[in-house]
Amino acid sequence: MRLAIQWVLSIIYVIQNAVMMLLMGILFFPWALFSPKGATAACRTYATWAIWTARWLVGIRSEVRGQVPSGAVLVPAKHQSFLDIMMIFKVLPQPRFIMKYELLFTPIIGVYAWRLGCVPVRRGKRGAAIKAMLADVESGRVPPGQLAIYPQGTRVPVGEYVPYKVGPYALYKETGQTAVPVATNCGMFWPKGTMLRKPGLAVVEFLAPIEPGLSQKEFMTQLEAVIEDRSNALMQEAGFDLDTVRR
């Protein structure tokens, strides 16, 4: 019975979230079209709404831990859920995201992403994608801020492992910026591939900075270790059995 009620509440949550995204997208569109501030305001308003309604409607509480960066840094983040995107976006002062190129052609969302300064990347040949990403960042189109990138390149369901890609290191090396890794357990409560939302404490945690100057091997080894270890610890804290993680 409890599960059935949670399913009903989850469906209501998903529907109202979609409606609010559309309404806010339309309402803020003229401002966003002419100013990046409008795009930022729209996305922050929506993220705030989605996170707030998740708490009282489906029981997902949220918490941000660690020191949130404020300067021009890279933010390589664990990605399990749309929820971790919203939580990261909501707290960063000037958030930018590496995103799938196809999203540029999504109605309204594409305009918002472009106005925010997000960096579109075509999936396919790794070398070409990295060159295009670096060119976009170095062109000056992307204003200074916190550039978030997902090292595994996709949402990774809880209990699964996907190898880390070299994109974060390419940005780390070429920009000379500090990297601030992010761990999360959001996928436990907002899973990939289902409308069911599960109650609990969703956490996004900003970890110790990785200063410039490391080699590719050093950087990637450290990045993966700190993100995976801390994400596993957050999931274990929320009751996940780490023995089911497949590597």
Protein backbone atom coordinates (compact mmCIF):
# COMPACT_ATOMS: atom_id res chain seq x y z
CA MET A 1 0.00 0.00 0.00
CA ARG A 2 2.81 2.40 0.92
CA LEU A 3 4.59 1.70 -2.37
CA ALA A 4 1.36 2.31 -4.32
CA ILE A 5 0.92 5.68 -2.61
CA GLN A 6 4.54 6.58 -3.38
CA TRP A 7 3.95 5.73 -7.04
CA VAL A 8 0.88 7.97 -7.18
CA LEU A 9 2.72 10.85 -5.52
CA SER A 10 5.69 10.32 -7.84
CA ILE A 11 3.51 10.51 -10.94
CA ILE A 12 1.86 13.68 -9.63
CA TYR A 13 5.31 15.13 -8.92
CA VAL A 14 6.64 14.32 -12.39
CA ILE A 15 3.57 15.79 -14.12
CA GLN A 16 3.51 19.02 -12.13
CA ASN A 17 7.28 19.37 -12.63
CA ALA A 18 6.89 19.11 -16.40
CA VAL A 19 4.06 21.65 -16.37
CA MET A 20 6.08 24.11 -14.27
CA MET A 21 9.13 23.70 -16.50
CA LEU A 22 7.00 24.61 -19.52
CA LEU A 23 5.29 27.54 -17.80
CA MET A 24 8.53 28.98 -16.42
CA GLY A 25 10.25 28.43 -19.74
CA ILE A 26 7.60 30.46 -21.52
CA LEU A 27 7.37 33.14 -18.82
CA PHE A 28 11.11 33.84 -18.67
CA PHE A 29 11.74 33.31 -22.39
CA PRO A 30 11.75 36.98 -23.52
CA TRP A 31 14.18 37.93 -20.75
CA ALA A 32 16.36 34.87 -21.38
CA LEU A 33 16.44 35.59 -25.12
CA PHE A 34 18.03 39.00 -24.55
CA SER A 35 20.05 38.40 -21.39
CA PRO A 36 21.94 35.48 -19.83
CA LYS A 37 20.68 36.77 -16.47
CA GLY A 38 17.16 35.88 -17.56
CA ALA A 39 18.21 32.35 -18.43
CA THR A 40 19.96 31.96 -15.08
CA ALA A 41 16.97 33.33 -13.17
CA ALA A 42 14.60 30.97 -14.96
CA CYS A 43 16.70 27.89 -14.27
CA ARG A 44 17.30 28.80 -10.63
CA THR A 45 13.58 29.41 -10.12
CA TYR A 46 12.70 26.06 -11.65
CA ALA A 47 15.42 24.20 -9.70
CA THR A 48 14.22 25.77 -6.46
CA TRP A 49 10.64 24.74 -7.22
CA ALA A 50 11.56 21.18 -8.19
CA ILE A 51 13.74 20.66 -5.11
CA TRP A 52 11.15 22.20 -2.76
CA THR A 53 8.22 20.19 -4.13
CA ALA A 54 10.32 17.01 -4.05
CA ARG A 55 10.61 17.44 -0.29
CA TRP A 56 6.94 17.84 0.60
CA LEU A 57 5.39 15.76 -2.20
CA VAL A 58 7.61 12.67 -2.48
CA GLY A 59 9.80 12.98 0.63
CA ILE A 60 13.17 13.73 -1.00
CA ARG A 61 15.13 16.03 1.29
CA SER A 62 18.28 17.59 -0.15
CA GLU A 63 21.57 18.70 1.35
CA VAL A 64 24.67 20.33 -0.14
CA ARG A 65 27.91 19.65 1.69
CA GLY A 66 31.45 20.95 1.36
CA GLN A 67 32.81 24.30 0.20
CA VAL A 68 30.91 25.55 -2.85
CA PRO A 69 33.42 27.14 -5.26
CA SER A 70 32.94 30.74 -6.31
CA GLY A 71 35.76 31.42 -8.76
CA ALA A 72 36.55 30.17 -12.25
CA VAL A 73 36.99 26.43 -11.67
CA LEU A 74 36.18 23.09 -13.23
CA VAL A 75 33.53 20.99 -11.50
CA PRO A 76 33.86 17.30 -12.46
CA ALA A 77 30.76 15.72 -10.94
CA LYS A 78 29.26 12.31 -10.37
CA HIS A 79 26.01 12.14 -12.35
CA GLN A 80 23.24 9.78 -11.23
CA SER A 81 20.10 11.83 -11.68
CA PHE A 82 18.49 15.01 -12.96
CA LEU A 83 18.29 15.97 -9.30
CA ASP A 84 22.06 16.31 -8.91
CA ILE A 85 22.09 18.69 -11.90
CA MET A 86 19.52 20.94 -10.25
CA MET A 87 21.24 20.87 -6.86
CA ILE A 88 24.61 21.78 -8.38
CA PHE A 89 23.13 24.48 -10.59
CA LYS A 90 21.19 26.03 -7.72
CA VAL A 91 24.25 26.61 -5.50
CA LEU A 92 26.98 27.55 -7.99
CA PRO A 93 27.29 31.34 -8.48
CA GLN A 94 27.93 31.15 -12.24
CA PRO A 95 27.16 27.62 -13.41
CA ARG A 96 27.97 26.33 -16.90
CA PHE A 97 27.63 22.74 -18.08
CA ILE A 98 29.18 20.51 -20.71
CA MET A 99 26.08 19.06 -22.39
CA LYS A 100 24.95 16.85 -25.25
CA TYR A 101 24.92 18.70 -28.58
CA GLU A 102 21.43 17.42 -29.37
CA LEU A 103 19.95 19.47 -26.50
CA LEU A 104 20.61 22.65 -28.47
CA PHE A 105 17.73 21.70 -30.76
CA THR A 106 15.26 21.05 -27.94
CA PRO A 107 12.48 23.70 -27.95
CA ILE A 108 13.10 26.44 -25.36
CA ILE A 109 15.66 24.34 -23.47
CA GLY A 110 18.18 24.79 -26.27
CA VAL A 111 17.93 28.58 -26.08
CA TYR A 112 18.31 28.54 -22.31
CA ALA A 113 21.36 26.28 -22.49
CA TRP A 114 22.99 28.52 -25.09
CA ARG A 115 22.27 31.70 -23.15
CA LEU A 116 23.65 30.15 -19.95
CA GLY A 117 26.95 29.53 -21.71
CA CYS A 118 26.72 25.74 -21.72
CA VAL A 119 29.16 23.91 -23.98
CA PRO A 120 27.59 21.45 -26.45
CA VAL A 121 29.57 18.33 -27.30
CA ARG A 122 28.84 15.90 -30.13
CA ARG A 123 29.09 12.28 -29.13
CA GLY A 124 31.17 10.11 -31.38
CA LYS A 125 34.88 10.31 -32.06
CA ARG A 126 36.51 11.20 -28.78
CA GLY A 127 39.34 13.31 -30.22
CA ALA A 128 37.05 15.47 -32.34
CA ALA A 129 34.62 15.98 -29.45
CA ILE A 130 37.40 17.09 -27.09
CA LYS A 131 38.85 19.50 -29.68
CA ALA A 132 35.44 21.03 -30.29
CA MET A 133 34.83 21.37 -26.55
CA LEU A 134 38.17 23.08 -25.95
CA ALA A 135 37.64 25.40 -28.91
CA ASP A 136 34.27 26.48 -27.55
CA VAL A 137 35.69 27.14 -24.09
CA GLU A 138 38.72 29.02 -25.41
CA SER A 139 36.70 31.11 -27.88
CA GLY A 140 35.41 33.36 -25.13
CA ARG A 141 31.76 32.51 -25.81
CA VAL A 142 31.59 30.76 -22.47
CA PRO A 143 31.87 33.43 -19.74
CA PRO A 144 34.04 32.79 -16.66
CA GLY A 145 32.40 30.73 -13.99
CA GLN A 146 32.12 27.18 -12.73
CA LEU A 147 32.20 24.73 -15.63
CA ALA A 148 30.59 21.42 -14.68
CA ILE A 149 31.47 18.26 -16.59
CA TYR A 150 30.46 14.65 -16.04
CA PRO A 151 33.60 12.46 -16.23
CA GLN A 152 31.60 9.33 -17.02
CA GLY A 153 29.72 11.12 -19.80
CA THR A 154 26.25 10.01 -18.76
CA ARG A 155 23.95 9.30 -15.83
CA VAL A 156 25.18 6.19 -14.08
CA PRO A 157 22.57 4.13 -12.19
CA VAL A 158 23.32 3.27 -8.58
CA GLY A 159 25.23 -0.01 -8.41
CA GLU A 160 26.79 0.31 -11.87
CA TYR A 161 30.23 1.44 -12.94
CA VAL A 162 31.18 3.35 -16.09
CA PRO A 163 34.85 4.19 -16.83
CA TYR A 164 35.93 7.81 -16.55
CA LYS A 165 36.65 9.70 -19.78
CA VAL A 166 39.56 12.10 -20.38
CA GLY A 167 37.47 15.20 -21.10
CA PRO A 168 37.92 16.64 -17.58
CA TYR A 169 41.69 16.32 -17.87
CA ALA A 170 41.71 18.06 -21.26
CA LEU A 171 39.93 21.06 -19.72
CA TYR A 172 42.07 20.90 -16.57
CA LYS A 173 45.27 20.97 -18.62
CA GLU A 174 44.27 23.59 -21.21
CA THR A 175 42.58 26.04 -18.83
CA GLY A 176 45.03 25.63 -15.96
CA GLN A 177 42.10 25.83 -13.57
CA THR A 178 41.59 24.07 -10.27
CA ALA A 179 39.15 21.15 -10.35
CA VAL A 180 36.57 20.76 -7.58
CA PRO A 181 35.16 17.19 -7.67
CA VAL A 182 31.57 16.50 -6.65
CA ALA A 183 30.13 13.30 -5.18
CA THR A 184 26.45 12.38 -4.86
CA ASN A 185 23.91 9.74 -3.91
CA CYS A 186 20.93 11.31 -5.74
CA GLY A 187 20.33 8.25 -7.89
CA MET A 188 19.07 6.37 -4.85
CA PHE A 189 16.04 8.64 -4.61
CA TRP A 190 15.56 9.88 -8.18
CA PRO A 191 16.58 6.81 -10.21
CA LYS A 192 17.29 6.71 -13.91
CA GLY A 193 14.63 5.15 -16.13
CA THR A 194 11.61 5.29 -13.82
CA MET A 195 9.02 7.78 -12.59
CA LEU A 196 9.23 6.43 -9.04
CA ARG A 197 10.73 8.93 -6.59
CA LYS A 198 11.91 7.49 -3.28
CA PRO A 199 12.01 9.36 0.05
CA GLY A 200 15.33 10.03 1.76
CA LEU A 201 18.23 12.46 2.05
CA ALA A 202 19.79 13.30 -1.33
CA VAL A 203 23.29 14.72 -0.95
CA VAL A 204 25.61 16.59 -3.28
CA GLU A 205 29.07 17.10 -1.78
CA PHE A 206 31.84 19.37 -3.05
CA LEU A 207 35.18 17.75 -2.29
CA ALA A 208 38.74 19.00 -1.77
CA PRO A 209 40.11 20.92 -4.80
CA ILE A 210 42.63 19.33 -7.14
CA GLU A 211 45.19 22.01 -7.93
CA PRO A 212 46.68 22.46 -11.44
CA GLY A 213 49.87 20.74 -12.51
CA LEU A 214 49.15 17.01 -12.34
CA SER A 215 49.83 14.62 -15.19
CA GLN A 216 46.92 12.91 -16.94
CA LYS A 217 47.46 9.67 -15.04
CA GLU A 218 47.78 11.43 -11.68
CA PHE A 219 44.74 13.62 -12.27
CA MET A 220 42.43 10.92 -13.58
CA THR A 221 43.45 8.45 -10.87
CA GLN A 222 42.87 10.99 -8.10
CA LEU A 223 39.64 12.30 -9.63
CA GLU A 224 38.05 8.88 -9.97
CA ALA A 225 39.19 7.74 -6.54
CA VAL A 226 37.82 10.71 -4.62
CA ILE A 227 34.51 10.89 -6.49
CA GLU A 228 33.80 7.16 -6.42
CA ASP A 229 34.92 6.63 -2.84
CA ARG A 230 32.91 9.54 -1.50
CA SER A 231 29.84 8.74 -3.62
CA ASN A 232 29.95 5.17 -2.34
CA ALA A 233 30.22 6.48 1.23
CA LEU A 234 27.18 8.74 0.70
CA MET A 235 25.19 5.84 -0.74
CA GLN A 236 26.22 3.60 2.13
CA GLU A 237 25.19 6.34 4.56
CA ALA A 238 21.74 6.24 2.94
CA GLY A 239 21.49 2.47 3.28
CA PHE A 240 22.90 1.16 -0.01
CA ASP A 241 24.72 -2.20 0.01
CA LEU A 242 28.12 -1.49 -1.53
CA ASP A 243 28.66 -5.18 -2.28
CA THR A 244 26.25 -4.75 -5.21
CA VAL A 245 28.47 -2.18 -6.95
CA ARG A 246 29.87 -3.74 -10.10
CA ARG A 247 33.34 -2.72 -11.28
